[in-house]
Structure formats: structure tokens, C-alpha cells
CSV table of N, CA and C in Angstrom, one decimal:
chain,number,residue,atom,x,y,z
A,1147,UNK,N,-65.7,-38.1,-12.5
A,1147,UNK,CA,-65.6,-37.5,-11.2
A,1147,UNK,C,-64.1,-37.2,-10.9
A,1148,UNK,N,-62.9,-38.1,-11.0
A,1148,UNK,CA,-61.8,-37.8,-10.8
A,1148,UNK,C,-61.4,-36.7,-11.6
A,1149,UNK,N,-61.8,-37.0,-12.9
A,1149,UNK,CA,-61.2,-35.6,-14.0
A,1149,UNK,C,-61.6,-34.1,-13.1
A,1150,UNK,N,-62.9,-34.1,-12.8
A,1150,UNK,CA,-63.1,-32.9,-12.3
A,1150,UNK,C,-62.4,-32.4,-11.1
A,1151,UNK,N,-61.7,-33.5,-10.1
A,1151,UNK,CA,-61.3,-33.1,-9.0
A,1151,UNK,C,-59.9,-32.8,-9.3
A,1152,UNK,N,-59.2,-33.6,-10.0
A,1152,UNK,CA,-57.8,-33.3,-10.6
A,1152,UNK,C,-57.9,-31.9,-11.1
A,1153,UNK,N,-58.4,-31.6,-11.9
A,1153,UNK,CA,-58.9,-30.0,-12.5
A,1153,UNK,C,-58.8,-29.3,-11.8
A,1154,UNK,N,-60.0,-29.2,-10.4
A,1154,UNK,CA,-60.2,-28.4,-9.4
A,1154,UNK,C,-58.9,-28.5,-8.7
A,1155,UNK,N,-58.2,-29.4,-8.3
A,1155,UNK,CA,-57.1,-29.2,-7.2
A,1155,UNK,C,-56.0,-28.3,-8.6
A,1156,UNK,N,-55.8,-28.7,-9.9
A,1156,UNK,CA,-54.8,-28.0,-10.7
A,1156,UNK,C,-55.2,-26.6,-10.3
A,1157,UNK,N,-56.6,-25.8,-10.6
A,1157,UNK,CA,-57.2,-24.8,-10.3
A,1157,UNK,C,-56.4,-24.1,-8.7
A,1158,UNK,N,-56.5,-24.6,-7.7
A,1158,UNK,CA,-56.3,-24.1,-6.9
A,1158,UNK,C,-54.8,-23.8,-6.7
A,1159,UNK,N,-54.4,-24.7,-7.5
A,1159,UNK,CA,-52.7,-25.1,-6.9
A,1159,UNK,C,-52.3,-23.6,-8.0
A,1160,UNK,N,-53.2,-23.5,-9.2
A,1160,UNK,CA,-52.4,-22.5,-10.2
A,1160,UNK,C,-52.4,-20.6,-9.6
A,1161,UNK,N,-54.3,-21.1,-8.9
A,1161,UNK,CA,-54.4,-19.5,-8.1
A,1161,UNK,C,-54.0,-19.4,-7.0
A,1162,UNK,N,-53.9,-20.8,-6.2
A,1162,UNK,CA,-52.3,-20.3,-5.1
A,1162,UNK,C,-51.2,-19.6,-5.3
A,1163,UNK,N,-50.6,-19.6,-6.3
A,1163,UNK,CA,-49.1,-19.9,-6.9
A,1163,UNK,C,-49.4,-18.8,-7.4
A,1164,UNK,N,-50.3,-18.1,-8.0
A,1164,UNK,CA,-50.4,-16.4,-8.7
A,1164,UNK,C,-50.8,-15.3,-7.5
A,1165,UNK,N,-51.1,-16.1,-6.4
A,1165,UNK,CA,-51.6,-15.2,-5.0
A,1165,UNK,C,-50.4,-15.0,-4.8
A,1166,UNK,N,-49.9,-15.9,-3.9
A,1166,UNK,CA,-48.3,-15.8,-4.0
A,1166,UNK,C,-47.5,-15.1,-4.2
A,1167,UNK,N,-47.6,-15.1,-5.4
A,1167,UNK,CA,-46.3,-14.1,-6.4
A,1167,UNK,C,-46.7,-13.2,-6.0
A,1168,UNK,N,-48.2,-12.3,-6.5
A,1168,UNK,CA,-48.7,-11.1,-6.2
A,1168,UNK,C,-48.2,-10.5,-4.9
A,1169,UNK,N,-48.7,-11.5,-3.9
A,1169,UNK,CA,-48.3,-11.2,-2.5
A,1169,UNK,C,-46.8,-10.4,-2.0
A,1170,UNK,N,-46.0,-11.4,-3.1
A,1170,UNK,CA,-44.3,-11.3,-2.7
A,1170,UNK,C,-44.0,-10.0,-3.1
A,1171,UNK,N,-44.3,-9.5,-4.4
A,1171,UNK,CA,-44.0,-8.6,-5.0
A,1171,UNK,C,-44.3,-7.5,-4.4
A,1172,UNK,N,-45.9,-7.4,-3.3
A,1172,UNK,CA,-46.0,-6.3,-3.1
A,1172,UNK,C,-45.6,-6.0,-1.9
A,1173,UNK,N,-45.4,-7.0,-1.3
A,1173,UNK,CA,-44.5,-7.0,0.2
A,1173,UNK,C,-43.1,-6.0,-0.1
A,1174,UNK,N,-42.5,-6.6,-1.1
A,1174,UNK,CA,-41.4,-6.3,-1.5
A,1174,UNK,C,-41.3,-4.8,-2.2
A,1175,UNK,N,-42.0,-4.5,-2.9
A,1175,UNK,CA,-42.3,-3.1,-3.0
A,1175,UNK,C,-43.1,-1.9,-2.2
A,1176,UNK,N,-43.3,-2.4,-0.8
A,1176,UNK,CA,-43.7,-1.5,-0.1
A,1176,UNK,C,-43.0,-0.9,0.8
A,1177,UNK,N,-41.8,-1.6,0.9
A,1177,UNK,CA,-40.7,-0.8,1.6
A,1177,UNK,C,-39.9,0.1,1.1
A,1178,UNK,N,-39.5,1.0,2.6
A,1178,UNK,CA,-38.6,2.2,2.0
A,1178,UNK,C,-37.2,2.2,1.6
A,1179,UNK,N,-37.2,2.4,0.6
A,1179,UNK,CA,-35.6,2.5,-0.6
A,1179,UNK,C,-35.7,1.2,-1.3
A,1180,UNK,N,-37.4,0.8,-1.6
A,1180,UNK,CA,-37.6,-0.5,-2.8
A,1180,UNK,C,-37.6,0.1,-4.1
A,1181,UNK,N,-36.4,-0.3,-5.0
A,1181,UNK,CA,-36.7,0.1,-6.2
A,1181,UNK,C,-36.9,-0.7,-7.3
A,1182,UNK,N,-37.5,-0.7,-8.7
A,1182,UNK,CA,-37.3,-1.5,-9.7
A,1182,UNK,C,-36.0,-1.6,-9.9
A,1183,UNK,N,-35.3,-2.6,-10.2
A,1183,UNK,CA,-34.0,-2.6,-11.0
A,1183,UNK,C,-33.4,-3.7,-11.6
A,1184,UNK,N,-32.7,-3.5,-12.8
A,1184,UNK,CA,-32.2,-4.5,-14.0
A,1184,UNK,C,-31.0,-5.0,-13.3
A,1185,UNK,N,-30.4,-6.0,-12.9
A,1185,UNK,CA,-29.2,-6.6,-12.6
A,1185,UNK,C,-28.5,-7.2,-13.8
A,1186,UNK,N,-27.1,-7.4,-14.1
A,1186,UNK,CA,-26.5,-7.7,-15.2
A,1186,UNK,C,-24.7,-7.9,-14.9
A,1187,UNK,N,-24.3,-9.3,-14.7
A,1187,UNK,CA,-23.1,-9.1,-14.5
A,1187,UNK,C,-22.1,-8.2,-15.4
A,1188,UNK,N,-21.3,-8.0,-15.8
A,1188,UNK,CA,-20.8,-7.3,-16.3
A,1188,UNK,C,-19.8,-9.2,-17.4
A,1189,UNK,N,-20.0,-8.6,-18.8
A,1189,UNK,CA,-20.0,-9.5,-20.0
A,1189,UNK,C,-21.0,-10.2,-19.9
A,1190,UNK,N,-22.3,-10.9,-19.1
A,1190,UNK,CA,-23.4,-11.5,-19.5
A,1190,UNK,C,-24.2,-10.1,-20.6
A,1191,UNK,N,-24.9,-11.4,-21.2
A,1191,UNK,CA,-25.7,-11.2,-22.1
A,1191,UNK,C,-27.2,-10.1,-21.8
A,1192,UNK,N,-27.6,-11.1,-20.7
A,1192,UNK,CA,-28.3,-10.8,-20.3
A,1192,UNK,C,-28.9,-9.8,-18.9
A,1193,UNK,N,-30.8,-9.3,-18.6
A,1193,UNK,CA,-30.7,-8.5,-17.7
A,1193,UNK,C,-31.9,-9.1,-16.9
A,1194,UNK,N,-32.0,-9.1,-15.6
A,1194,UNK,CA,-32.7,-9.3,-14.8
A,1194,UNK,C,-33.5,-8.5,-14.1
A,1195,UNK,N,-34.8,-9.0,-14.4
A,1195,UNK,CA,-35.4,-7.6,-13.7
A,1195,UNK,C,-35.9,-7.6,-12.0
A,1196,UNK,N,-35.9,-6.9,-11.3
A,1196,UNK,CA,-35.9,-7.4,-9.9
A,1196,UNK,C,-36.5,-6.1,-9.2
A,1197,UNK,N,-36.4,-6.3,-7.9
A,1197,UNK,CA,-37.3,-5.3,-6.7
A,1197,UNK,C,-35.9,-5.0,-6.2
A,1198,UNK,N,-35.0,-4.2,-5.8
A,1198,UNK,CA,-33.8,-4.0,-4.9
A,1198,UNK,C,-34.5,-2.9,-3.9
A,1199,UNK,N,-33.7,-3.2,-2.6
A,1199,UNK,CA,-34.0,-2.4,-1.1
A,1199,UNK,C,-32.4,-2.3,-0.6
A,1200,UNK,N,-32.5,-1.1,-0.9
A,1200,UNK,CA,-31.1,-0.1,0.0
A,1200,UNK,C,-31.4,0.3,1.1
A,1201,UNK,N,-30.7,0.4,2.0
A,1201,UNK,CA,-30.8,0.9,3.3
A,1201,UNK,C,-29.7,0.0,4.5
A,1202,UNK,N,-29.4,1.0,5.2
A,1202,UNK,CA,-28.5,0.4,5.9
A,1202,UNK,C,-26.9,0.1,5.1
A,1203,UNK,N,-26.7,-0.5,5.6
A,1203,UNK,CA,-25.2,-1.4,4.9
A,1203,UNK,C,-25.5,-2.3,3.5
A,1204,UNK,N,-26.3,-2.4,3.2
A,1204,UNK,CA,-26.1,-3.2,1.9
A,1204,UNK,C,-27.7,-3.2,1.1
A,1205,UNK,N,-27.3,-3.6,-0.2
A,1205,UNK,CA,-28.4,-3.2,-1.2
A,1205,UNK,C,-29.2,-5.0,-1.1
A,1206,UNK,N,-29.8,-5.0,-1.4
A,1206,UNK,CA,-30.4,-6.4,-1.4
A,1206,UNK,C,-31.3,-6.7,-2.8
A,1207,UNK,N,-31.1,-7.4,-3.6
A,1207,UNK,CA,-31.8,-7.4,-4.4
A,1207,UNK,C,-32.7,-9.2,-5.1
A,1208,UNK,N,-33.8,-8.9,-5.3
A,1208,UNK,CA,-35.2,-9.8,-5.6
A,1208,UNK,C,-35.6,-10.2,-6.9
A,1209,UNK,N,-35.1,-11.6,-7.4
A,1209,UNK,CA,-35.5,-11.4,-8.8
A,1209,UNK,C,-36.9,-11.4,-8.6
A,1210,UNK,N,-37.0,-10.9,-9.2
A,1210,UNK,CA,-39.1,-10.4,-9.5
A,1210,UNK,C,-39.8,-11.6,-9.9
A,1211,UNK,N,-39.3,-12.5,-11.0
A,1211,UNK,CA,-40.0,-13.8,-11.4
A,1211,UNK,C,-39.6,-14.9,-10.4
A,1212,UNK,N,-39.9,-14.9,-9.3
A,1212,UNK,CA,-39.5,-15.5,-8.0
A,1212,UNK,C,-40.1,-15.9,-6.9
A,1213,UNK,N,-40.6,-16.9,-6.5
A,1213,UNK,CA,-41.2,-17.2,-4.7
A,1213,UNK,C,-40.5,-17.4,-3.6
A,1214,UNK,N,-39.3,-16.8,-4.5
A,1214,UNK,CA,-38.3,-17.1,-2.8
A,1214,UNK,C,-38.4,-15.7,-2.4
A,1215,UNK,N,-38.2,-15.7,-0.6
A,1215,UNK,CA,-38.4,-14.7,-0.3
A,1215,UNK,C,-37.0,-14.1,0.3
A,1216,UNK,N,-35.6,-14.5,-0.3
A,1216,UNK,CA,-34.6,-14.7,0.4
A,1216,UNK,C,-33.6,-13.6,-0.7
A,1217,UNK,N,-33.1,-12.7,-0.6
A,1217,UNK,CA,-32.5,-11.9,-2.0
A,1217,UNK,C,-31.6,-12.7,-2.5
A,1218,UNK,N,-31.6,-12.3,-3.8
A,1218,UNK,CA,-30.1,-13.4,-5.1
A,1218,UNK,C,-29.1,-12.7,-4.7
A,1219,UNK,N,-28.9,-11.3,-4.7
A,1219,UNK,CA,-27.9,-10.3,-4.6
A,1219,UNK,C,-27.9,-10.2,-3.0
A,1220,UNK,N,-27.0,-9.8,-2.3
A,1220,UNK,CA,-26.4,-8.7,-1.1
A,1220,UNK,C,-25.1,-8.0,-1.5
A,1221,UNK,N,-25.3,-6.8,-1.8
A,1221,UNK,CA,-24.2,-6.0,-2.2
A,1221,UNK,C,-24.0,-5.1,-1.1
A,1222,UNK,N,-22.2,-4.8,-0.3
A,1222,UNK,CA,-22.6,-4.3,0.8
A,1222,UNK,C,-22.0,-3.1,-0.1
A,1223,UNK,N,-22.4,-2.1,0.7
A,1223,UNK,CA,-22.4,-0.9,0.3
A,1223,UNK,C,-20.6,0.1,0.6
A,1224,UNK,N,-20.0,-0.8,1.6
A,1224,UNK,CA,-18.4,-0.2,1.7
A,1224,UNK,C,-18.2,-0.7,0.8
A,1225,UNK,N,-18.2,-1.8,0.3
A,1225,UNK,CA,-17.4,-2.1,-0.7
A,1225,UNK,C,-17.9,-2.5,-2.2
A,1226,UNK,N,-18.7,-0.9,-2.5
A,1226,UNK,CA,-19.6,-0.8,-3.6
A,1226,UNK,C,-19.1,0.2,-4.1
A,1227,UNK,N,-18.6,0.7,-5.7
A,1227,UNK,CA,-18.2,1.7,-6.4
A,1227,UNK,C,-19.1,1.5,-7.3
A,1228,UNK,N,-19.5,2.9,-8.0
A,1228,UNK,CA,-20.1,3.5,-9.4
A,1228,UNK,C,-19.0,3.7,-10.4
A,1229,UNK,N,-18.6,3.1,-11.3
A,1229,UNK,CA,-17.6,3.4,-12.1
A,1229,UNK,C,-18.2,4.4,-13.3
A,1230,UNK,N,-18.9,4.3,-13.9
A,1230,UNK,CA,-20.1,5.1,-14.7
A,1230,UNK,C,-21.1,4.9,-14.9
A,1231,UNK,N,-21.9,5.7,-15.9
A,1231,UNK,CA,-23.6,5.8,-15.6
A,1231,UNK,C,-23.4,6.1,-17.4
A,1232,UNK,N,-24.6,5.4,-17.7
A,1232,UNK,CA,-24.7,5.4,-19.3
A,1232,UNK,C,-26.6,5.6,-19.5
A,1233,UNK,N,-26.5,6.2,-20.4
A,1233,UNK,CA,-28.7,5.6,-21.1
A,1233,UNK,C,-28.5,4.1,-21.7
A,1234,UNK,N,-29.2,3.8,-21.3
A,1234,UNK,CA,-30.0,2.3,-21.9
A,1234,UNK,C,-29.4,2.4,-23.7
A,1235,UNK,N,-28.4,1.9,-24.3
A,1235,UNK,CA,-28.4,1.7,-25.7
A,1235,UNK,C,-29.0,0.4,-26.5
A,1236,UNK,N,-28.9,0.6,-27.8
A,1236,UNK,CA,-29.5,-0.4,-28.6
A,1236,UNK,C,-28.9,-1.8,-28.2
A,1237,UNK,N,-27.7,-1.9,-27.3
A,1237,UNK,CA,-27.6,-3.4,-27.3
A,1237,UNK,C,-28.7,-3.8,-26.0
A,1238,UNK,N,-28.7,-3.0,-25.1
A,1238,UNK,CA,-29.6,-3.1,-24.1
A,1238,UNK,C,-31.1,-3.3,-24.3
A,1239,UNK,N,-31.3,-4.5,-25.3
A,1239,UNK,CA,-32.8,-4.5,-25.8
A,1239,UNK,C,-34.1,-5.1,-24.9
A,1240,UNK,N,-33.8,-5.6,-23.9
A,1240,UNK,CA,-34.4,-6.1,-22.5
A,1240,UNK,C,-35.1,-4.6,-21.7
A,1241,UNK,N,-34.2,-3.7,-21.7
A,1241,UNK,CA,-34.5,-2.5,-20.7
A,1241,UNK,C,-35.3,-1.3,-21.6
A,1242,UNK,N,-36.1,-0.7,-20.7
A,1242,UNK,CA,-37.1,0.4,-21.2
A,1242,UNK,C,-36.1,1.7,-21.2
A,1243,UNK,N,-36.2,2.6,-22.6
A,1243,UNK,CA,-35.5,3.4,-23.2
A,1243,UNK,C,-35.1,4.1,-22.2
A,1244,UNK,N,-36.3,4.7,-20.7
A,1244,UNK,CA,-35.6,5.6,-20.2
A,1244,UNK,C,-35.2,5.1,-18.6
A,1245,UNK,N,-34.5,4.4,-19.3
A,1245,UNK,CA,-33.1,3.5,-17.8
A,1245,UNK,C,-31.9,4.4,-18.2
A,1246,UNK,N,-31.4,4.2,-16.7
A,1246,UNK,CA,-29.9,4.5,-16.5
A,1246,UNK,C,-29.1,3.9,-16.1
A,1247,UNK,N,-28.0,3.4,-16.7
A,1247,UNK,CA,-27.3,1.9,-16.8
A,1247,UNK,C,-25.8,2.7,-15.8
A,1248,UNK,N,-25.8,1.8,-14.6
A,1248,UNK,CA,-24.6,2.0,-13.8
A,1248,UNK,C,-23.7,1.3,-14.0
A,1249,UNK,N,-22.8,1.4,-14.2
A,1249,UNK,CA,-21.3,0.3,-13.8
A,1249,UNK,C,-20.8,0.4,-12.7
A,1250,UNK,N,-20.6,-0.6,-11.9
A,1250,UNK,CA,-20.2,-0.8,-10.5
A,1250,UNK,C,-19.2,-2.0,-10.1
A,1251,UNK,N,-18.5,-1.3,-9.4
A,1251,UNK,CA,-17.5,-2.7,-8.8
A,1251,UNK,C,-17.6,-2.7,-7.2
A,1252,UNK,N,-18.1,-4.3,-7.2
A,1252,UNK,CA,-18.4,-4.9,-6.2
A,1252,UNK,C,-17.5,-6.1,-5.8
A,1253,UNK,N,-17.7,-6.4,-4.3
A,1253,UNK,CA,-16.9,-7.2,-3.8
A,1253,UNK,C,-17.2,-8.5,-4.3
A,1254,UNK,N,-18.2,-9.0,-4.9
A,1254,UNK,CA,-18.6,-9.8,-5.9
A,1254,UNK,C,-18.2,-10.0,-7.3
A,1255,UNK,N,-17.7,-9.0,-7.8
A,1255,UNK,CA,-17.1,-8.8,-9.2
A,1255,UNK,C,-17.6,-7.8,-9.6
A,1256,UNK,N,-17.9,-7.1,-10.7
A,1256,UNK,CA,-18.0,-5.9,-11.6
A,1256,UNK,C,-19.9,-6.4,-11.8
A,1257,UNK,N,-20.7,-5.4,-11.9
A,1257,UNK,CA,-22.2,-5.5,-12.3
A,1257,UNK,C,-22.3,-4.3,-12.3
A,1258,UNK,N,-23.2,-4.5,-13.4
A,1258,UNK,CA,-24.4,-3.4,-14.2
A,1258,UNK,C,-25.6,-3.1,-13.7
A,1259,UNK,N,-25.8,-2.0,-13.0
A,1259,UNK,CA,-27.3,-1.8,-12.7
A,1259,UNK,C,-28.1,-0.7,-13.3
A,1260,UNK,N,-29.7,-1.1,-13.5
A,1260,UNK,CA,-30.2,-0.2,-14.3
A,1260,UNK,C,-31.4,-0.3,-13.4
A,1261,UNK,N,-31.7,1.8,-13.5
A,1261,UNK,CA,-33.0,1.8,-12.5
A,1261,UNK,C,-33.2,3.1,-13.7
A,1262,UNK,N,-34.8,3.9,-13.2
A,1262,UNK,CA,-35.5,4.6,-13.8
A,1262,UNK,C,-34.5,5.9,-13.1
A,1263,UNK,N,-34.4,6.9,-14.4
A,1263,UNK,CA,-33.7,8.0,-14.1
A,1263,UNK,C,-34.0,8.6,-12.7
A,1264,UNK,N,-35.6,8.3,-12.7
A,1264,UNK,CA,-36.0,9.5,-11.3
A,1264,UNK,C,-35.9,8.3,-9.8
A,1265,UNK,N,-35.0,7.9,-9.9
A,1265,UNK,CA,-33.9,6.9,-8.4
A,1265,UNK,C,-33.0,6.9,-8.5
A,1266,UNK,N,-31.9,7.2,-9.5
A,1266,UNK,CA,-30.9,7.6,-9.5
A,1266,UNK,C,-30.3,8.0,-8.5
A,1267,UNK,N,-30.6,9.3,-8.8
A,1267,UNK,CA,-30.1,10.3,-7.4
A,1267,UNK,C,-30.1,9.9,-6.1
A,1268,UNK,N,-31.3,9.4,-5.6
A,1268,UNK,CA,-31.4,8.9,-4.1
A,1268,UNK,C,-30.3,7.7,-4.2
A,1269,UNK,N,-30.5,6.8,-4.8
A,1269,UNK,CA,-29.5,6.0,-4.8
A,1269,UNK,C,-27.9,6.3,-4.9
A,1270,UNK,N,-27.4,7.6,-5.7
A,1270,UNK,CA,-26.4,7.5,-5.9
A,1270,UNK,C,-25.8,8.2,-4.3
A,1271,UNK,N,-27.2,8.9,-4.0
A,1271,UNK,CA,-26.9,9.4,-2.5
A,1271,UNK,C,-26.3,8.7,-1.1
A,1272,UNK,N,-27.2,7.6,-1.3
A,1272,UNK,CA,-27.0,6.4,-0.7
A,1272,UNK,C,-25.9,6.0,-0.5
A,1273,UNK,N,-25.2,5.6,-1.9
A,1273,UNK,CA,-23.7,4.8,-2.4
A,1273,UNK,C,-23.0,5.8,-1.8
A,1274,UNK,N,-22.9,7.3,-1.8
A,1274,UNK,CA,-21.8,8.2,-1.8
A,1274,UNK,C,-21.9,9.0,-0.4
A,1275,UNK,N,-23.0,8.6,0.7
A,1275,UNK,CA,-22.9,8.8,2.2
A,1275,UNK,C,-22.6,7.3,2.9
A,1276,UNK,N,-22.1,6.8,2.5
A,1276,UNK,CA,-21.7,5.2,3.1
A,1276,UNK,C,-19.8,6.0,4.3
A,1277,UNK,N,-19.9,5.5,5.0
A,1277,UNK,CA,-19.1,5.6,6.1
A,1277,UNK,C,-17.1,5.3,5.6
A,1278,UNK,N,-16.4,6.2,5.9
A,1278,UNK,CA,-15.1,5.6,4.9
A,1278,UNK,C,-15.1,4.0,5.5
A,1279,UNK,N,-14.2,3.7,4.3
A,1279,UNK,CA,-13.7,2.1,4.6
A,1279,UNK,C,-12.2,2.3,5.4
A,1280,UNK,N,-11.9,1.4,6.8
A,1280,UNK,CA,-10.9,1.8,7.6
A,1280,UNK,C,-10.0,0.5,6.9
């Protein structure tokens, strides 16, 4: 009798926890200027894949394998530069071939971001109607 209730509460506690996530994710992707995108300090190894939301003064970004509902990233947008834009190459083995890899300097340090070619543009729009810095 206990085995089965232990089971049953693991059961619920596992399809709570997958509701959840599902839930977060679509919250998070239903807003306007939600995009997929790769985060990557600049010399890490590694790429993070996440939900980011631009608008307003700063980018905000969501690691995707996540229940918090609070962003990792706030990048504000005056003090955000594009230094270049690259395709996804062979060292970039994490990201889907047709990404576009930004270099950026941020008031945080230097990061790499990577979104699908067709956001680009809006984004780069975004970054390059931001208000001068006084």
C-alpha cells in the first residue's frame, strides 16, 4: 500500500514539474519581441539556449531548461553594441546550421548571441533605434 502511494505522489510531483515547464515556456514565448536565442560569454565554451524578450530599454533573457520565472540575463539596450555577425561554424557544434552568431559588447562584458536568420533584422532594428547615450 505505501509502495503504491509513494509511486502515485512521485507520479504527480513528475507531471507537476513537466506542466510547469510547458506552462513557463509558453508564457514566455507568447510575447511580443520573444525570440529563441543561444547566449555565450565571449571565451566560454559553451551555448545556452533560452527565450529572450526585447522591448523597451533592455533585452531580457530565459534559460529555457528552467522554472524560474525571473531572467539570467538583463542587457540594457544603451549600453549594448553589435561588434559583428558571423554563420554558426564548425566550432559552434551546440547551434543549428542556420544561426547567426552576433558579437556584442555589453555593460556586463563582451557575449555572443545567436538567433535564427529571420530575427535578425528586427532585432538588429531594435539595438540601432535605441535613444543616443548623453
Amino acid at each position: 500500500m505505501t509502495t503504491e502511494l509513494l509511486l502515485l505522489v512521485v507520479a504527480v510531483v513528475v507531471v507537476g514539474l513537466v506542466v510547469a515547464f510547458l506552462l513557463r515556456r509558453r508564457f514566455l514565448l507568447t510575447g511580443l519581441g520573444a525570440v529563441t536565442m543561444w547566449l555565450r560569454p565571449t571565451g566560454s565554451p559553451r551555448w545556452s539556449v533560452g527565450v529572450a524578450w526585447y522591448g523597451g530599454d533592455s533585452l531580457l533573457w530565459y534559460r529555457a531548461l528552467s522554472l524560474s520565472v525571473r531572467p539570467q540575463q538583463r542587457l540594457c539596450r544603451a549600453e549594448f553594441r553589435v561588434q559583428g555577425r558571423r554563420r554558426a561554424g564548425a566550432e559552434d557544434v551546440s547551434l543549428p546550421e542556420d544561426v547567426v552568431v552576433l558579437s556584442c559588447a555589453t555593460a556586463a562584458g563582451p557575449r555572443e548571441l545567436a538567433m535564427d536568420s529571420s530575427t535578425v533584422t528586427g532585432f538588429l532594428s531594435w539595438v540601432e533605434s535605441a535613444p543616443p547615450v548623453r
